[in-house]
CSV table of C-alpha atoms and ligand atoms in Angstrom, one decimal:
chain,number,residue,atom,x,y,z
P,15,MET,CA,-28.4,-10.4,7.9
P,16,GLU,CA,-29.0,-11.6,11.5
P,17,ARG,CA,-26.4,-14.4,11.5
P,18,SER,CA,-23.9,-12.2,9.6
P,19,ARG,CA,-24.3,-9.5,12.2
P,20,LYS,CA,-23.8,-11.9,15.1
P,21,LEU,CA,-20.6,-13.3,13.5
P,22,GLN,CA,-19.5,-9.7,12.8
P,23,ALA,CA,-20.0,-8.8,16.5
P,24,ARG,CA,-18.0,-11.8,17.5
P,25,ALA,CA,-15.2,-11.1,15.0
P,26,ALA,CA,-15.0,-7.5,16.1
P,27,GLY,CA,-13.8,-8.7,19.5
P,28,LEU,CA,-11.3,-11.1,18.1
P,29,LEU,CA,-9.9,-9.6,14.9
P,30,PRO,CA,-9.0,-5.9,14.5
P,31,GLY,CA,-12.0,-4.4,12.6
P,32,GLY,CA,-13.5,-7.8,12.5
P,33,VAL,CA,-11.4,-8.7,9.4
P,34,ASP,CA,-8.1,-10.2,8.3
P,35,SER,CA,-7.7,-7.7,5.4
P,36,PRO,CA,-8.9,-4.1,5.7
P,37,VAL,CA,-11.0,-3.7,2.6
P,38,ARG,CA,-13.2,-6.6,3.6
P,39,ALA,CA,-14.6,-4.4,6.3
P,40,PHE,CA,-16.9,-2.4,3.9
P,41,ARG,CA,-15.7,0.8,5.6
P,42,ALA,CA,-15.7,2.7,2.3
P,43,VAL,CA,-19.2,1.8,1.3
P,44,GLY,CA,-21.0,1.4,4.6
P,45,GLY,CA,-23.1,-1.5,5.7
P,46,ASP,CA,-22.1,-4.7,7.3
P,47,PRO,CA,-20.1,-7.3,5.3
P,48,PRO,CA,-22.1,-10.5,4.8
P,49,PHE,CA,-20.3,-13.6,6.2
P,50,VAL,CA,-19.9,-16.1,3.4
P,51,ALA,CA,-21.1,-19.7,4.0
P,52,ARG,CA,-20.2,-21.1,0.6
P,53,ALA,CA,-19.7,-20.2,-3.1
P,54,GLN,CA,-20.3,-22.0,-6.3
P,55,GLY,CA,-19.6,-20.9,-9.9
P,56,ALA,CA,-20.6,-17.2,-10.2
P,57,TYR,CA,-22.4,-16.9,-6.8
P,58,LEU,CA,-21.7,-16.5,-3.1
P,59,TRP,CA,-24.2,-17.5,-0.4
P,60,ASP,CA,-24.1,-15.8,3.0
P,61,VAL,CA,-24.8,-17.4,6.4
P,62,ASP,CA,-28.4,-16.0,6.3
P,63,GLY,CA,-29.1,-17.8,3.0
P,64,ASN,CA,-28.8,-14.7,0.7
P,65,ARG,CA,-27.3,-15.2,-2.7
P,66,TYR,CA,-25.0,-12.7,-4.4
P,67,LEU,CA,-23.6,-12.5,-7.9
P,68,ASP,CA,-19.9,-12.4,-7.3
P,69,CYS,CA,-18.1,-9.6,-9.2
P,70,PHE,CA,-14.9,-9.6,-7.3
P,71,GLY,CA,-13.8,-13.3,-7.5
P,72,SER,CA,-11.9,-13.3,-4.2
P,73,TRP,CA,-10.1,-10.2,-5.5
P,74,GLY,CA,-9.0,-11.9,-8.7
P,75,PRO,CA,-8.1,-15.6,-8.2
P,76,MET,CA,-11.4,-17.3,-9.1
P,77,ILE,CA,-11.2,-17.0,-12.9
P,78,LEU,CA,-12.9,-20.4,-13.4
P,79,GLY,CA,-15.6,-19.7,-10.8
P,80,HIS,CA,-15.9,-21.0,-7.3
P,81,ALA,CA,-15.5,-24.7,-6.4
P,82,PHE,CA,-14.6,-25.5,-10.0
P,83,PRO,CA,-14.7,-29.4,-10.0
P,84,PRO,CA,-11.2,-30.1,-11.5
P,85,VAL,CA,-9.7,-27.8,-8.9
P,86,VAL,CA,-11.7,-29.2,-6.0
P,87,GLU,CA,-10.7,-32.7,-7.1
P,88,ALA,CA,-7.0,-31.8,-7.4
P,89,ILE,CA,-7.0,-30.3,-3.9
P,90,ARG,CA,-8.8,-33.4,-2.5
P,91,GLU,CA,-6.3,-35.7,-4.1
P,92,ALA,CA,-3.3,-33.7,-2.9
P,93,ALA,CA,-4.6,-33.3,0.6
P,94,ALA,CA,-4.9,-37.1,0.9
P,95,LYS,CA,-1.1,-37.3,0.4
P,96,SER,CA,-0.4,-34.7,3.2
P,97,ALA,CA,-1.0,-30.9,3.3
P,98,SER,CA,2.7,-30.1,3.4
P,99,PHE,CA,6.1,-31.8,3.0
P,100,GLY,CA,8.6,-29.0,3.5
P,101,ALA,CA,10.6,-30.9,0.8
P,102,SER,CA,10.9,-31.0,-2.9
P,103,HIS,CA,8.1,-32.6,-4.9
P,104,ALA,CA,7.1,-33.0,-8.6
P,105,GLY,CA,4.2,-30.5,-8.3
P,106,GLU,CA,6.6,-27.5,-8.1
P,107,GLY,CA,8.2,-28.4,-11.5
P,108,ASP,CA,4.9,-29.2,-13.0
P,109,LEU,CA,3.5,-25.8,-12.1
P,110,ALA,CA,6.7,-24.0,-13.0
P,111,GLU,CA,6.6,-25.6,-16.5
P,112,LEU,CA,3.1,-24.4,-17.0
P,113,VAL,CA,4.0,-20.9,-15.9
P,114,ARG,CA,7.0,-20.8,-18.2
P,115,ARG,CA,4.8,-21.9,-21.1
P,116,CYS,CA,2.5,-18.9,-20.5
P,117,PHE,CA,5.3,-16.4,-19.6
P,118,PRO,CA,8.3,-16.9,-21.8
P,119,SER,CA,10.1,-14.1,-20.0
P,120,VAL,CA,10.2,-16.3,-16.9
P,121,GLU,CA,13.2,-18.4,-17.4
P,122,ARG,CA,13.5,-19.3,-13.7
P,123,LEU,CA,11.0,-18.8,-10.9
P,124,ARG,CA,10.5,-19.4,-7.2
P,125,PHE,CA,7.2,-20.1,-5.5
P,126,VAL,CA,6.1,-18.2,-2.4
P,127,SER,CA,2.8,-18.0,-0.5
P,128,SER,CA,1.4,-14.6,-1.5
P,129,GLY,CA,1.7,-11.7,-3.9
P,130,THR,CA,3.2,-9.6,-1.1
P,131,GLU,CA,6.0,-12.1,-0.7
P,132,ALA,CA,6.5,-12.3,-4.4
P,133,CYS,CA,6.9,-8.5,-4.8
P,134,MET,CA,9.0,-8.1,-1.6
P,135,SER,CA,11.4,-10.8,-2.8
P,136,ALA,CA,11.6,-9.4,-6.3
P,137,ILE,CA,12.6,-6.0,-4.9
P,138,ARG,CA,15.2,-7.5,-2.6
P,139,LEU,CA,16.6,-9.5,-5.6
P,140,ALA,CA,16.7,-6.4,-7.8
P,141,ARG,CA,18.6,-4.5,-5.1
P,142,GLY,CA,21.0,-7.4,-4.6
P,143,PHE,CA,21.6,-7.9,-8.3
P,144,THR,CA,22.2,-4.2,-9.1
P,145,GLY,CA,23.8,-3.2,-5.8
P,146,ARG,CA,21.5,-0.2,-5.8
P,147,LYS,CA,19.0,1.1,-3.2
P,148,PHE,CA,16.2,3.1,-4.8
P,149,VAL,CA,13.0,1.6,-6.1
P,150,ILE,CA,10.5,3.4,-8.4
P,151,LYS,CA,6.8,2.6,-7.9
P,152,PHE,CA,3.7,4.4,-9.0
P,153,GLU,CA,1.0,6.2,-7.1
P,154,GLY,CA,-2.1,4.1,-6.6
P,155,CYS,CA,-0.2,0.8,-7.5
P,156,TYR,CA,-0.3,-1.8,-4.7
P,157,HIS,CA,2.4,-4.5,-4.6
P,158,GLY,CA,1.4,-6.0,-1.2
P,159,HIS,CA,2.2,-4.7,2.2
P,160,ALA,CA,6.0,-5.0,2.5
P,161,ASP,CA,7.6,-1.9,4.1
P,162,ALA,CA,9.3,-0.6,0.9
P,163,LEU,CA,6.1,-0.8,-1.1
P,164,LEU,CA,3.5,0.8,1.1
P,165,VAL,CA,4.3,4.3,-0.1
P,166,LYS,CA,1.4,6.1,-1.8
P,167,ALA,CA,-0.1,2.7,-2.4
P,168,GLY,CA,-3.4,1.7,-3.9
P,169,SER,CA,-6.0,-0.8,-2.6
P,170,GLY,CA,-6.8,-0.5,1.1
P,171,ILE,CA,-4.3,2.4,1.6
P,172,ALA,CA,-6.1,4.4,-1.1
P,173,THR,CA,-9.5,3.3,0.1
P,174,LEU,CA,-8.8,4.4,3.7
P,175,GLY,CA,-7.4,7.7,2.3
P,176,ILE,CA,-4.0,7.4,4.1
P,177,PRO,CA,-0.6,8.2,2.5
P,178,GLY,CA,1.2,5.2,3.8
P,179,SER,CA,1.4,3.1,6.9
P,180,ALA,CA,2.6,3.9,10.4
P,181,GLY,CA,5.4,1.6,11.5
P,182,ILE,CA,7.5,2.0,8.4
P,183,PRO,CA,10.8,3.8,9.2
P,184,GLU,CA,11.5,6.9,7.2
P,185,GLU,CA,14.9,5.4,6.3
P,186,THR,CA,13.0,2.6,4.5
P,187,ALA,CA,10.4,4.7,2.8
P,188,MET,CA,13.0,7.3,1.6
P,189,HIS,CA,14.4,4.8,-0.9
P,190,THR,CA,11.0,4.3,-2.6
P,191,LEU,CA,10.2,6.9,-5.2
P,192,ALA,CA,6.4,7.1,-5.9
P,193,LEU,CA,5.7,8.7,-9.2
P,194,PRO,CA,2.5,9.4,-11.2
P,195,TYR,CA,1.4,6.5,-13.5
P,196,ASN,CA,1.4,7.0,-17.2
P,197,ASP,CA,4.0,9.8,-16.9
P,198,LEU,CA,7.3,8.8,-18.6
P,199,GLN,CA,8.8,12.2,-18.0
P,200,ALA,CA,8.5,11.7,-14.3
P,201,VAL,CA,10.5,8.5,-14.6
P,202,GLU,CA,13.2,10.2,-16.8
P,203,THR,CA,13.5,12.9,-14.2
P,204,ALA,CA,13.8,10.4,-11.3
P,205,PHE,CA,16.7,8.6,-13.1
P,206,ALA,CA,18.4,11.9,-13.8
P,207,LEU,CA,18.1,12.9,-10.1
P,208,HIS,CA,19.5,9.5,-8.8
P,209,PRO,CA,22.1,8.5,-11.4
P,210,GLY,CA,23.3,4.9,-10.9
P,211,GLN,CA,21.2,4.5,-7.7
P,212,ILE,CA,17.8,3.1,-9.0
P,213,ALA,CA,17.6,-0.7,-8.7
P,214,CYS,CA,14.3,-1.2,-10.4
P,215,VAL,CA,10.9,0.1,-11.5
P,216,ILE,CA,8.0,-2.0,-10.3
P,217,VAL,CA,4.6,-1.4,-12.0
P,218,GLU,CA,1.1,-2.9,-12.3
P,219,PRO,CA,1.1,-3.1,-16.1
P,220,VAL,CA,-2.7,-2.5,-16.0
P,221,VAL,CA,-3.4,-0.9,-12.6
P,222,GLY,CA,-6.2,-2.6,-10.6
P,223,ASN,CA,-5.5,-1.2,-7.2
P,224,ALA,CA,-6.6,2.3,-7.8
P,225,GLY,CA,-9.5,1.0,-9.7
P,226,THR,CA,-8.7,-0.1,-13.3
P,227,ILE,CA,-6.3,2.2,-15.1
P,228,VAL,CA,-5.0,1.4,-18.6
P,229,PRO,CA,-1.4,2.1,-19.7
P,230,GLU,CA,-1.3,4.8,-22.4
P,231,THR,CA,0.1,3.7,-25.8
P,232,GLY,CA,3.9,3.4,-25.5
P,233,TYR,CA,4.0,3.8,-21.7
P,234,LEU,CA,5.1,0.3,-20.8
P,235,ALA,CA,7.5,0.2,-23.7
P,236,GLY,CA,8.9,3.5,-22.5
P,237,LEU,CA,9.5,2.0,-19.0
P,238,ARG,CA,11.3,-0.8,-20.7
P,239,ARG,CA,13.5,1.5,-22.7
P,240,ILE,CA,14.4,3.8,-19.7
P,241,THR,CA,15.2,1.0,-17.3
P,242,ARG,CA,17.5,-0.6,-19.9
P,243,GLU,CA,19.2,2.6,-20.6
P,244,HIS,CA,20.0,3.1,-16.9
P,245,GLY,CA,20.9,-0.6,-16.0
P,246,ALA,CA,17.8,-0.9,-13.8
P,247,LEU,CA,15.5,-3.9,-13.7
P,248,LEU,CA,11.8,-3.7,-14.9
P,249,ILE,CA,9.5,-5.7,-12.7
P,250,LEU,CA,6.0,-6.2,-14.0
P,251,ASP,CA,3.7,-7.0,-11.1
P,252,GLU,CA,1.2,-9.4,-12.7
P,253,VAL,CA,-0.2,-10.7,-9.5
P,254,MET,CA,-3.6,-9.4,-10.7
P,255,THR,CA,-3.2,-9.4,-14.5
P,256,GLY,CA,-1.3,-12.7,-14.8
P,257,PHE,CA,-3.5,-15.4,-16.5
P,258,ARG,CA,-6.4,-12.9,-16.3
P,259,LEU,CA,-5.9,-10.5,-19.2
P,260,SER,CA,-4.5,-13.3,-21.3
P,261,LEU,CA,-2.7,-16.6,-20.5
P,262,GLY,CA,0.6,-14.6,-20.6
P,263,GLY,CA,-0.9,-11.6,-18.7
P,264,ALA,CA,-0.4,-8.0,-19.7
P,265,GLN,CA,3.2,-8.6,-21.0
P,266,GLN,CA,1.7,-10.8,-23.7
P,267,ILE,CA,-0.9,-8.3,-24.8
P,268,TYR,CA,1.3,-5.2,-24.7
P,269,GLY,CA,4.4,-7.1,-26.0
P,270,ILE,CA,6.8,-6.2,-23.1
P,271,ASP,CA,9.8,-8.3,-22.0
P,272,PRO,CA,10.4,-7.6,-18.3
P,273,ASP,CA,13.4,-8.6,-16.3
P,274,LEU,CA,11.3,-10.0,-13.5
P,275,THR,CA,7.6,-10.8,-13.1
P,276,THR,CA,5.5,-11.3,-10.0
P,277,LEU,CA,2.5,-13.6,-9.9
P,278,GLY,CA,-0.1,-14.7,-7.4
P,279,LYS,CA,-3.9,-14.9,-7.2
P,280,ILE,CA,-5.0,-17.1,-10.2
P,281,LEU,CA,-1.6,-18.9,-10.0
P,282,GLY,CA,-2.8,-20.8,-6.9
P,283,GLY,CA,-6.3,-21.4,-8.1
P,284,GLY,CA,-7.6,-19.9,-4.8
P,285,LEU,CA,-5.0,-21.3,-2.5
P,286,PRO,CA,-2.3,-19.1,-1.0
P,287,CYS,CA,0.4,-19.0,-3.6
P,288,GLY,CA,2.7,-16.5,-5.4
P,289,ALA,CA,5.8,-16.6,-7.5
P,290,PHE,CA,8.5,-14.3,-8.8
P,291,GLY,CA,10.7,-15.1,-11.8
P,292,GLY,CA,12.4,-13.9,-14.8
P,293,ARG,CA,15.9,-13.7,-16.3
P,294,ALA,CA,18.0,-16.7,-15.3
P,295,ASP,CA,21.1,-14.6,-14.6
P,296,VAL,CA,19.1,-12.4,-12.2
P,297,MET,CA,17.2,-15.3,-10.5
P,298,GLU,CA,20.5,-17.2,-10.0
P,299,PHE,CA,21.4,-14.4,-7.5
P,300,LEU,CA,19.0,-16.1,-5.1
P,301,ALA,CA,20.2,-18.5,-2.4
P,302,PRO,CA,21.3,-21.2,-2.5
P,303,LEU,CA,23.1,-20.2,-5.8
P,304,GLY,CA,23.6,-16.6,-4.9
P,305,PRO,CA,23.9,-14.1,-2.1
P,306,VAL,CA,20.2,-12.9,-1.9
P,307,TYR,CA,18.4,-14.8,0.8
P,308,GLN,CA,14.7,-15.8,0.4
P,309,ALA,CA,12.9,-18.7,1.9
P,310,GLY,CA,9.5,-20.1,3.0
P,311,THR,CA,8.2,-23.0,5.1
P,312,LEU,CA,5.1,-23.4,3.0
P,313,SER,CA,6.6,-22.3,-0.4
P,314,GLY,CA,5.6,-24.6,-3.2
P,315,ASN,CA,3.0,-26.1,-0.9
P,316,PRO,CA,1.6,-29.3,-2.6
P,317,LEU,CA,-2.1,-28.2,-2.2
P,318,ALA,CA,-1.4,-24.8,-3.8
P,319,MET,CA,0.6,-26.4,-6.6
P,320,ALA,CA,-2.2,-28.9,-7.3
P,321,ALA,CA,-4.8,-26.2,-7.4
P,322,GLY,CA,-2.6,-24.0,-9.6
P,323,ILE,CA,-1.8,-26.9,-12.0
P,324,ALA,CA,-5.5,-27.8,-12.4
P,325,THR,CA,-6.4,-24.1,-13.0
P,326,LEU,CA,-3.6,-23.4,-15.5
P,327,ARG,CA,-4.2,-26.7,-17.4
P,328,HIS,CA,-7.8,-25.8,-17.8
P,329,LEU,CA,-7.0,-22.3,-18.9
P,330,ILE,CA,-4.4,-23.5,-21.4
P,331,GLU,CA,-6.6,-26.2,-22.9
P,332,HIS,CA,-9.6,-23.9,-23.2
P,333,GLN,CA,-7.9,-20.6,-23.8
P,334,GLY,CA,-9.7,-19.9,-27.1
P,335,GLU,CA,-13.2,-20.0,-25.6
P,336,ILE,CA,-12.4,-18.8,-22.1
P,337,TYR,CA,-10.7,-15.5,-22.9
P,338,THR,CA,-13.1,-14.7,-25.7
P,339,GLU,CA,-16.1,-15.3,-23.5
P,340,LEU,CA,-14.6,-13.4,-20.6
P,341,GLU,CA,-14.0,-10.5,-23.0
P,342,ASN,CA,-17.6,-10.6,-24.3
P,343,THR,CA,-19.4,-11.1,-21.0
P,344,THR,CA,-17.3,-8.4,-19.3
P,345,ALA,CA,-17.9,-5.9,-22.1
P,346,ALA,CA,-21.6,-6.5,-22.0
P,347,ILE,CA,-21.6,-5.8,-18.2
P,348,ALA,CA,-19.2,-2.9,-18.2
P,349,ASP,CA,-20.6,-1.1,-21.3
P,350,GLY,CA,-24.2,-2.0,-20.4
P,351,VAL,CA,-23.9,-0.2,-17.0
P,352,THR,CA,-22.1,2.7,-18.6
P,353,GLU,CA,-25.1,3.1,-21.0
P,354,LEU,CA,-27.5,2.9,-18.1
P,355,ALA,CA,-25.6,5.6,-16.3
P,356,ARG,CA,-25.7,7.8,-19.3
P,357,GLU,CA,-29.4,7.4,-19.6
P,358,ALA,CA,-29.8,8.2,-15.9
P,359,GLY,CA,-27.6,11.3,-16.2
P,360,VAL,CA,-25.0,9.8,-13.8
P,361,ALA,CA,-21.4,10.9,-14.5
P,362,MET,CA,-19.4,7.7,-15.1
P,363,THR,CA,-16.1,6.8,-16.7
P,364,THR,CA,-15.5,3.1,-17.4
P,365,ASN,CA,-12.0,1.6,-17.6
P,366,ARG,CA,-11.7,-2.0,-18.7
P,367,VAL,CA,-9.2,-4.5,-20.0
P,368,GLY,CA,-10.5,-8.0,-20.6
P,369,SER,CA,-12.3,-9.3,-17.5
P,370,MET,CA,-11.2,-6.5,-15.1
P,371,TRP,CA,-12.9,-3.2,-15.0
P,372,THR,CA,-14.0,-0.2,-12.9
P,373,TRP,CA,-16.9,2.2,-13.0
P,374,PHE,CA,-15.5,5.5,-11.8
P,375,PHE,CA,-18.1,8.0,-10.7
P,376,THR,CA,-16.6,10.9,-12.6
P,377,ALA,CA,-17.1,12.4,-16.0
P,378,ASP,CA,-13.4,12.8,-16.6
P,379,ALA,CA,-10.9,10.3,-18.1
P,380,VAL,CA,-9.0,8.4,-15.4
P,381,THR,CA,-5.4,7.8,-16.4
P,382,ASP,CA,-3.7,8.1,-13.1
P,383,PHE,CA,-4.4,8.0,-9.3
P,384,ALA,CA,-4.9,11.7,-9.0
P,385,GLN,CA,-7.8,11.5,-11.5
P,386,ALA,CA,-9.2,8.3,-9.9
P,387,SER,CA,-9.3,10.2,-6.6
P,388,LYS,CA,-11.7,12.8,-8.1
P,389,SER,CA,-14.4,10.1,-8.3
P,390,ASP,CA,-17.5,10.7,-6.2
P,391,THR,CA,-16.8,8.0,-3.6
P,392,ASP,CA,-20.0,8.7,-1.7
P,393,ARG,CA,-22.0,8.0,-4.8
P,394,PHE,CA,-20.0,4.8,-5.4
P,395,GLY,CA,-20.9,3.8,-1.8
P,396,ARG,CA,-24.6,4.4,-2.4
P,397,PHE,CA,-24.4,2.5,-5.7
P,398,HIS,CA,-22.6,-0.4,-4.0
P,399,ARG,CA,-25.1,-0.7,-1.2
P,400,ARG,CA,-28.0,-0.8,-3.6
P,401,MET,CA,-26.3,-3.4,-5.8
P,402,MET,CA,-25.7,-5.5,-2.6
P,403,GLU,CA,-29.4,-5.2,-1.8
P,404,ALA,CA,-30.2,-6.4,-5.3
P,405,GLY,CA,-27.9,-9.4,-4.7
P,406,VAL,CA,-24.8,-8.2,-6.7
P,407,TRP,CA,-21.5,-8.1,-4.8
P,408,LEU,CA,-19.1,-5.5,-6.3
P,409,PRO,CA,-15.7,-4.9,-4.8
P,410,PRO,CA,-16.4,-2.6,-1.8
P,411,SER,CA,-14.2,0.3,-2.8
P,412,GLN,CA,-14.0,2.7,-5.8
P,413,PHE,CA,-10.2,1.9,-5.8
P,414,GLU,CA,-10.5,-1.8,-6.6
P,415,ALA,CA,-11.0,-3.6,-9.9
P,416,ALA,CA,-14.1,-5.8,-10.4
P,417,PHE,CA,-13.6,-9.2,-12.0
P,418,LEU,CA,-15.7,-11.8,-13.8
P,419,SER,CA,-15.2,-15.5,-14.1
P,420,ALA,CA,-15.7,-18.1,-16.9
P,421,ALA,CA,-18.8,-19.2,-14.9
P,422,HIS,CA,-20.5,-15.8,-15.7
P,423,GLY,CA,-22.7,-15.9,-18.7
P,424,PRO,CA,-25.8,-14.3,-20.3
P,425,VAL,CA,-28.0,-15.0,-17.2
P,426,GLU,CA,-25.5,-13.2,-15.0
P,427,VAL,CA,-25.2,-10.3,-17.4
P,428,ALA,CA,-29.0,-9.8,-17.4
P,429,LEU,CA,-29.1,-10.1,-13.6
P,430,LEU,CA,-26.5,-7.4,-13.1
P,431,LEU,CA,-27.9,-5.0,-15.7
P,432,GLU,CA,-31.4,-5.4,-14.1
P,433,ALA,CA,-29.9,-4.6,-10.7
P,434,ALA,CA,-28.0,-1.6,-12.0
P,435,ARG,CA,-31.0,-0.3,-13.9
P,436,GLU,CA,-32.7,0.1,-10.5
P,437,ALA,CA,-29.7,1.1,-8.5
P,438,LEU,CA,-28.4,3.9,-10.7
P,439,PRO,CA,-31.4,6.2,-11.0
P,440,ASN,CA,-32.3,5.4,-7.4
P,441,GLU,CA,-29.0,6.5,-6.0
P,442,TRP,CA,-29.1,9.5,-8.4
P,443,GLN,CA,-32.4,10.7,-7.1
P,444,SER,CA,-31.8,9.9,-3.5
P,445,GLY,CA,-28.8,12.2,-3.3
P,446,THR,CA,-29.6,12.7,0.4
P,447,ILE,CA,-28.7,9.2,1.4
P,448,SER,CA,-25.2,9.3,2.8
P,449,ALA,CA,-25.1,7.0,5.8
P,450,ALA,CA,-25.2,3.2,5.3
P,451,PRO,CA,-28.7,1.9,5.6
P,452,GLU,CA,-29.1,-0.5,8.5
P,453,THR,CA,-30.2,-3.2,6.2
P,454,SER,CA,-27.7,-2.8,3.5
P,455,GLY,CA,-26.3,-6.0,2.0
P,456,SER,CA,-29.4,-8.1,2.6
P,457,GLY,CA,-29.1,-9.6,-0.9
P,458,ASN,CA,-31.5,-11.9,-2.6
P,459,ARG,CA,-33.3,-14.3,-0.3
P,460,ILE,CA,-33.5,-17.6,-2.0
X,721,PLP,C1,-0.9,-6.2,-8.2
X,721,PLP,C2,-0.8,-6.8,-6.8
X,721,PLP,N1,0.4,-7.1,-6.3
X,721,PLP,C3,0.5,-7.6,-5.1
X,721,PLP,C4,-0.6,-7.9,-4.4
X,721,PLP,C5,-0.4,-8.6,-3.0
X,721,PLP,O1,-0.8,-9.9,-3.1
X,721,PLP,P1,-1.3,-10.7,-1.7
X,721,PLP,O2,-2.6,-10.0,-1.3
X,721,PLP,O3,-1.5,-12.1,-2.2
X,721,PLP,O4,-0.2,-10.5,-0.8
X,721,PLP,C6,-1.8,-7.6,-4.8
X,721,PLP,C7,-3.0,-7.9,-4.0
X,721,PLP,O5,-4.1,-7.5,-4.3
X,721,PLP,C8,-2.0,-7.0,-6.1
X,721,PLP,O6,-3.2,-6.8,-6.6
C-alpha cells in the first residue's frame, strides 16, 4: 500500500478528503482507499500491484466488466474523430433508438452527462409541465446531488450520517417531501395535505442507495395509481437499475409505465452519460420546443454515445445468457455468504434483485431506510476491511448496493466465498477490533 498511501497524501492536499466523490474516501469502513492503476474484466489492480475482485463495478456502470474489448474499440474509433463536436451527430440517434427499444415508455429522451443532471432536469421538467412546486422523494433514495434532491438522501449522505447538505436554502428544501419507502399511506397523506401542489414522485424502483431495498408487492403500482389520480408525474430513477435488472430495467420486471425515466451509469458504458425521457407530450415541454430550459456543452458527447452504443448492442444481442448468468452468479455469491453468516452465527439479512444486492448486518427484514439504519455498521466495516485484505473490494458503505458483471463466473464465486468464510467468523470473534488496521486494504499480492 506504500504507493497508494503516497498518492493519498498528495491527493489530501489537493482534493477535499483526497477524493472527487465522498464515499470513495473509505471513511465509513476505515483504512486507506487503494489507488487504482488499471482494471480488466472482474478485477482491479492498485498501484502497488495488489489485485482485487471488483464487487462494485464503478458503482454500477461496468456490467460487461472492465475494458470490455468492443467498448474499448468503440471509444478508440470515436476518439480518433474528435472527443467532442458540440453539434448534432448520428451517435445520439443511434443510442436513443437503442434506449427506446429497451424502454418503451421513453418516447423521447435527452442525453446529459450524469445521473444527477438527469434527475435534476426531470424534476424541473415535471414542475414546468404541471405548474406545481412540491416533489415527493423517499428516505434513503439518492437521485444525485441537485439541491432539491439532497433531502434525507441515501448514498454518501446516509453513509456520513447527515440529514442533508449545508448550502441548500430552506426555501428550496421545503418543497421536497421525503417520505418512508414502501409506505403508500404516507404518499396518500402527502397528496391530501398538498392538494394540487405536488408535481411529481421520484423513486428508485429498487433502492440501491440505502443498500438494496426491494419494493413490496403492489408498491410501485400504488405509486402509479396515486400519481395518476392526482395529476402528478411518476419519475422512475433507473440510473442504477436501468439495463441492470433487465434490459428494460425495473419498469420491465415490475410492469410499471412511468411518465418519466432517468438513466445513467450503464447507459454510458463507463463514460460520463445520463439521460431523461418519457412521454412525448411532457418531453416536448423542453426547450427549444417548450418553456423548460435545459442544456449541456458535452451532452450527447460522441465518446459517451459510442461506449453506450457498444454496451447496449452487446446487452441486447446477448440478453438471454447475460441476465441469466448474472442472476445465477449473484445468487451464488449473495446466498453463499448469507449461509456462511448463518453458520458463523452472524446476524445478516440479504436483499437482492438480479445482480445488485446488500448484506445488511442485522437479523431484521430491511424494507425501508429506518430499518437499514439499524444495521451494525461497525461490523460491516470490519467485514469490509477483512474482505479487502483477502482481495475482495465491496462497496465501502453499508448503504450502497454491490454489483457483479458478466465477467464474474464460477472462479470469482469461489474466490469470494473463500474470502468470506475467513472474514465472517474472524470479524465475529474479534469483536474488539473497531479502529481500521493500519494495513487494511492490502489485497492480494500477485
Ligand atoms: C439512483 C441514482 N440516481 C442518480 C444518481 C446520480 O448519478 P451521478 O452520480 O451520475 O450523478 C445515482 C448515483 O449513484 C443513483 O444511484
